[in-house]
Amino acid sequence: MVWGGISYEAYTDLFIFDKAAVNLHRYIEEFLQEHVIPFAPFIGQNFVLMHDSAGALVARSVTEYLNEVGNQTLPWPARSPDLSPIEHIWDTTSKDALEPGY
């Protein structure tokens, strides 16, 4: 799994999970606590996390943790890549990565 965070004013480095399964504990401890929550202050009070509906990402423990740290979430738009801003970034990035000399 690869994750990237974007906003109008900032972006994160890409975070790549190793090949082991991403369970809710890894998602909270290795990802949310270390990468997402520290990024939130750069955005400010309007920080909203948008993640897809994969099992570990929407587990009750994850939702409770995000509520506990005061993070808002936005549901991933089903079958609507045009409403998912990161999809445009992935599209551009994958095209650039295929260019000779990249």
PDB file of C-alpha atoms in Angstrom:
ATOM      1  CA  MET A   1       0.000   0.000   0.000  1.00  0.00           C
ATOM      2  CA  VAL A   2       1.230   3.473  -0.864  1.00  0.00           C
ATOM      3  CA  TRP A   3      -0.077   6.623   0.791  1.00  0.00           C
ATOM      4  CA  GLY A   4       0.407  10.270   0.013  1.00  0.00           C
ATOM      5  CA  GLY A   5      -1.137  13.314   1.617  1.00  0.00           C
ATOM      6  CA  ILE A   6      -1.971  16.486  -0.273  1.00  0.00           C
ATOM      7  CA  SER A   7      -3.616  19.791   0.438  1.00  0.00           C
ATOM      8  CA  TYR A   8      -3.737  23.175  -1.197  1.00  0.00           C
ATOM      9  CA  GLU A   9      -0.711  24.309   0.824  1.00  0.00           C
ATOM     10  CA  ALA A  10       1.321  21.184   1.565  1.00  0.00           C
ATOM     11  CA  TYR A  11       2.071  17.588   0.700  1.00  0.00           C
ATOM     12  CA  THR A  12       3.707  14.637   2.397  1.00  0.00           C
ATOM     13  CA  ASP A  13       6.388  12.241   1.353  1.00  0.00           C
ATOM     14  CA  LEU A  14       5.028   8.956   0.049  1.00  0.00           C
ATOM     15  CA  PHE A  15       4.605   6.277   2.671  1.00  0.00           C
ATOM     16  CA  ILE A  16       4.993   2.695   1.486  1.00  0.00           C
ATOM     17  CA  PHE A  17       3.852  -0.195   3.657  1.00  0.00           C
ATOM     18  CA  ASP A  18       5.947  -3.318   3.286  1.00  0.00           C
ATOM     19  CA  LYS A  19       4.345  -6.416   1.809  1.00  0.00           C
ATOM     20  CA  ALA A  20       2.961  -7.657   5.121  1.00  0.00           C
ATOM     21  CA  ALA A  21      -0.775  -7.257   5.546  1.00  0.00           C
ATOM     22  CA  VAL A  22      -2.008  -3.904   6.785  1.00  0.00           C
ATOM     23  CA  ASN A  23      -4.173  -4.616   9.803  1.00  0.00           C
ATOM     24  CA  LEU A  24      -5.866  -2.048  11.990  1.00  0.00           C
ATOM     25  CA  HIS A  25      -3.034  -2.034  14.559  1.00  0.00           C
ATOM     26  CA  ARG A  26      -0.376  -1.378  11.919  1.00  0.00           C
ATOM     27  CA  TYR A  27      -2.592   1.238  10.314  1.00  0.00           C
ATOM     28  CA  ILE A  28      -2.947   3.130  13.606  1.00  0.00           C
ATOM     29  CA  GLU A  29       0.580   2.688  14.985  1.00  0.00           C
ATOM     30  CA  GLU A  30       2.782   2.791  11.880  1.00  0.00           C
ATOM     31  CA  PHE A  31       0.713   5.043   9.707  1.00  0.00           C
ATOM     32  CA  LEU A  32      -1.765   7.317  11.475  1.00  0.00           C
ATOM     33  CA  GLN A  33       0.362   8.031  14.559  1.00  0.00           C
ATOM     34  CA  GLU A  34       3.647   8.437  12.690  1.00  0.00           C
ATOM     35  CA  HIS A  35       2.594  10.052   9.412  1.00  0.00           C
ATOM     36  CA  VAL A  36      -0.960  11.371   9.279  1.00  0.00           C
ATOM     37  CA  ILE A  37      -1.479  13.015  12.657  1.00  0.00           C
ATOM     38  CA  PRO A  38       1.911  14.824  12.540  1.00  0.00           C
ATOM     39  CA  PHE A  39       0.915  16.201   9.093  1.00  0.00           C
ATOM     40  CA  ALA A  40      -2.387  17.639  10.366  1.00  0.00           C
ATOM     41  CA  PRO A  41      -0.935  20.808  12.000  1.00  0.00           C
ATOM     42  CA  PHE A  42       0.493  21.899   8.644  1.00  0.00           C
ATOM     43  CA  ILE A  43      -3.062  21.999   7.321  1.00  0.00           C
ATOM     44  CA  GLY A  44      -4.658  23.531  10.389  1.00  0.00           C
ATOM     45  CA  GLN A  45      -8.088  23.102  11.898  1.00  0.00           C
ATOM     46  CA  ASN A  46      -9.598  22.221   8.533  1.00  0.00           C
ATOM     47  CA  PHE A  47      -7.622  18.966   8.255  1.00  0.00           C
ATOM     48  CA  VAL A  48      -9.838  16.139   7.007  1.00  0.00           C
ATOM     49  CA  LEU A  49      -8.590  12.613   6.358  1.00  0.00           C
ATOM     50  CA  MET A  50      -9.989  10.887   3.300  1.00  0.00           C
ATOM     51  CA  HIS A  51      -9.238   7.186   3.104  1.00  0.00           C
ATOM     52  CA  ASP A  52     -10.838   4.326   1.244  1.00  0.00           C
ATOM     53  CA  SER A  53     -13.138   1.750   2.791  1.00  0.00           C
ATOM     54  CA  ALA A  54     -10.700  -1.155   3.108  1.00  0.00           C
ATOM     55  CA  GLY A  55     -11.441  -3.190   6.239  1.00  0.00           C
ATOM     56  CA  ALA A  56      -8.536  -2.061   8.430  1.00  0.00           C
ATOM     57  CA  LEU A  57      -9.047   1.581   7.497  1.00  0.00           C
ATOM     58  CA  VAL A  58     -12.642   1.781   8.672  1.00  0.00           C
ATOM     59  CA  ALA A  59     -12.482  -0.562  11.674  1.00  0.00           C
ATOM     60  CA  ARG A  60     -14.115   0.692  14.863  1.00  0.00           C
ATOM     61  CA  SER A  61     -10.704   1.023  16.569  1.00  0.00           C
ATOM     62  CA  VAL A  62      -9.473   3.290  13.774  1.00  0.00           C
ATOM     63  CA  THR A  63     -12.596   5.440  13.902  1.00  0.00           C
ATOM     64  CA  GLU A  64     -12.346   5.698  17.697  1.00  0.00           C
ATOM     65  CA  TYR A  65      -8.668   6.658  17.491  1.00  0.00           C
ATOM     66  CA  LEU A  66      -9.349   9.354  14.894  1.00  0.00           C
ATOM     67  CA  ASN A  67     -12.213  10.747  16.975  1.00  0.00           C
ATOM     68  CA  GLU A  68      -9.997  10.695  20.074  1.00  0.00           C
ATOM     69  CA  VAL A  69      -7.319  12.825  18.389  1.00  0.00           C
ATOM     70  CA  GLY A  70      -9.978  15.129  16.966  1.00  0.00           C
ATOM     71  CA  ASN A  71      -9.590  14.177  13.324  1.00  0.00           C
ATOM     72  CA  GLN A  72     -12.437  14.461  10.856  1.00  0.00           C
ATOM     73  CA  THR A  73     -12.790  11.919   8.076  1.00  0.00           C
ATOM     74  CA  LEU A  74     -14.409  12.093   4.685  1.00  0.00           C
ATOM     75  CA  PRO A  75     -15.775   8.939   3.050  1.00  0.00           C
ATOM     76  CA  TRP A  76     -14.021   7.809  -0.107  1.00  0.00           C
ATOM     77  CA  PRO A  77     -16.273   8.463  -3.112  1.00  0.00           C
ATOM     78  CA  ALA A  78     -17.161   5.084  -4.605  1.00  0.00           C
ATOM     79  CA  ARG A  79     -16.375   4.819  -8.302  1.00  0.00           C
ATOM     80  CA  SER A  80     -15.737   8.545  -8.524  1.00  0.00           C
ATOM     81  CA  PRO A  81     -12.034   9.093  -9.213  1.00  0.00           C
ATOM     82  CA  ASP A  82     -12.833  12.636 -10.331  1.00  0.00           C
ATOM     83  CA  LEU A  83     -13.905  13.437  -6.749  1.00  0.00           C
ATOM     84  CA  SER A  84     -10.771  11.901  -5.269  1.00  0.00           C
ATOM     85  CA  PRO A  85      -7.965  14.454  -5.683  1.00  0.00           C
ATOM     86  CA  ILE A  86      -5.169  12.003  -4.943  1.00  0.00           C
ATOM     87  CA  GLU A  87      -6.180   9.909  -7.972  1.00  0.00           C
ATOM     88  CA  HIS A  88      -5.118  12.774 -10.236  1.00  0.00           C
ATOM     89  CA  ILE A  89      -1.740  12.893  -8.490  1.00  0.00           C
ATOM     90  CA  TRP A  90      -1.262   9.109  -8.845  1.00  0.00           C
ATOM     91  CA  ASP A  91      -2.136   9.349 -12.543  1.00  0.00           C
ATOM     92  CA  THR A  92       0.429  12.086 -13.190  1.00  0.00           C
ATOM     93  CA  THR A  93       3.069  10.400 -11.035  1.00  0.00           C
ATOM     94  CA  SER A  94       2.711   7.036 -12.762  1.00  0.00           C
ATOM     95  CA  LYS A  95       3.031   8.673 -16.192  1.00  0.00           C
ATOM     96  CA  ASP A  96       6.155  10.558 -15.087  1.00  0.00           C
ATOM     97  CA  ALA A  97       7.664   7.393 -13.618  1.00  0.00           C
ATOM     98  CA  LEU A  98       7.341   5.647 -16.982  1.00  0.00           C
ATOM     99  CA  GLU A  99       9.241   8.395 -18.822  1.00  0.00           C
ATOM    100  CA  PRO A 100      12.792   7.487 -19.924  1.00  0.00           C
ATOM    101  CA  GLY A 101      15.420   8.844 -17.559  1.00  0.00           C
ATOM    102  CA  TYR A 102      13.045   9.307 -14.646  1.00  0.00           C
TER     103      TYR A 102
END
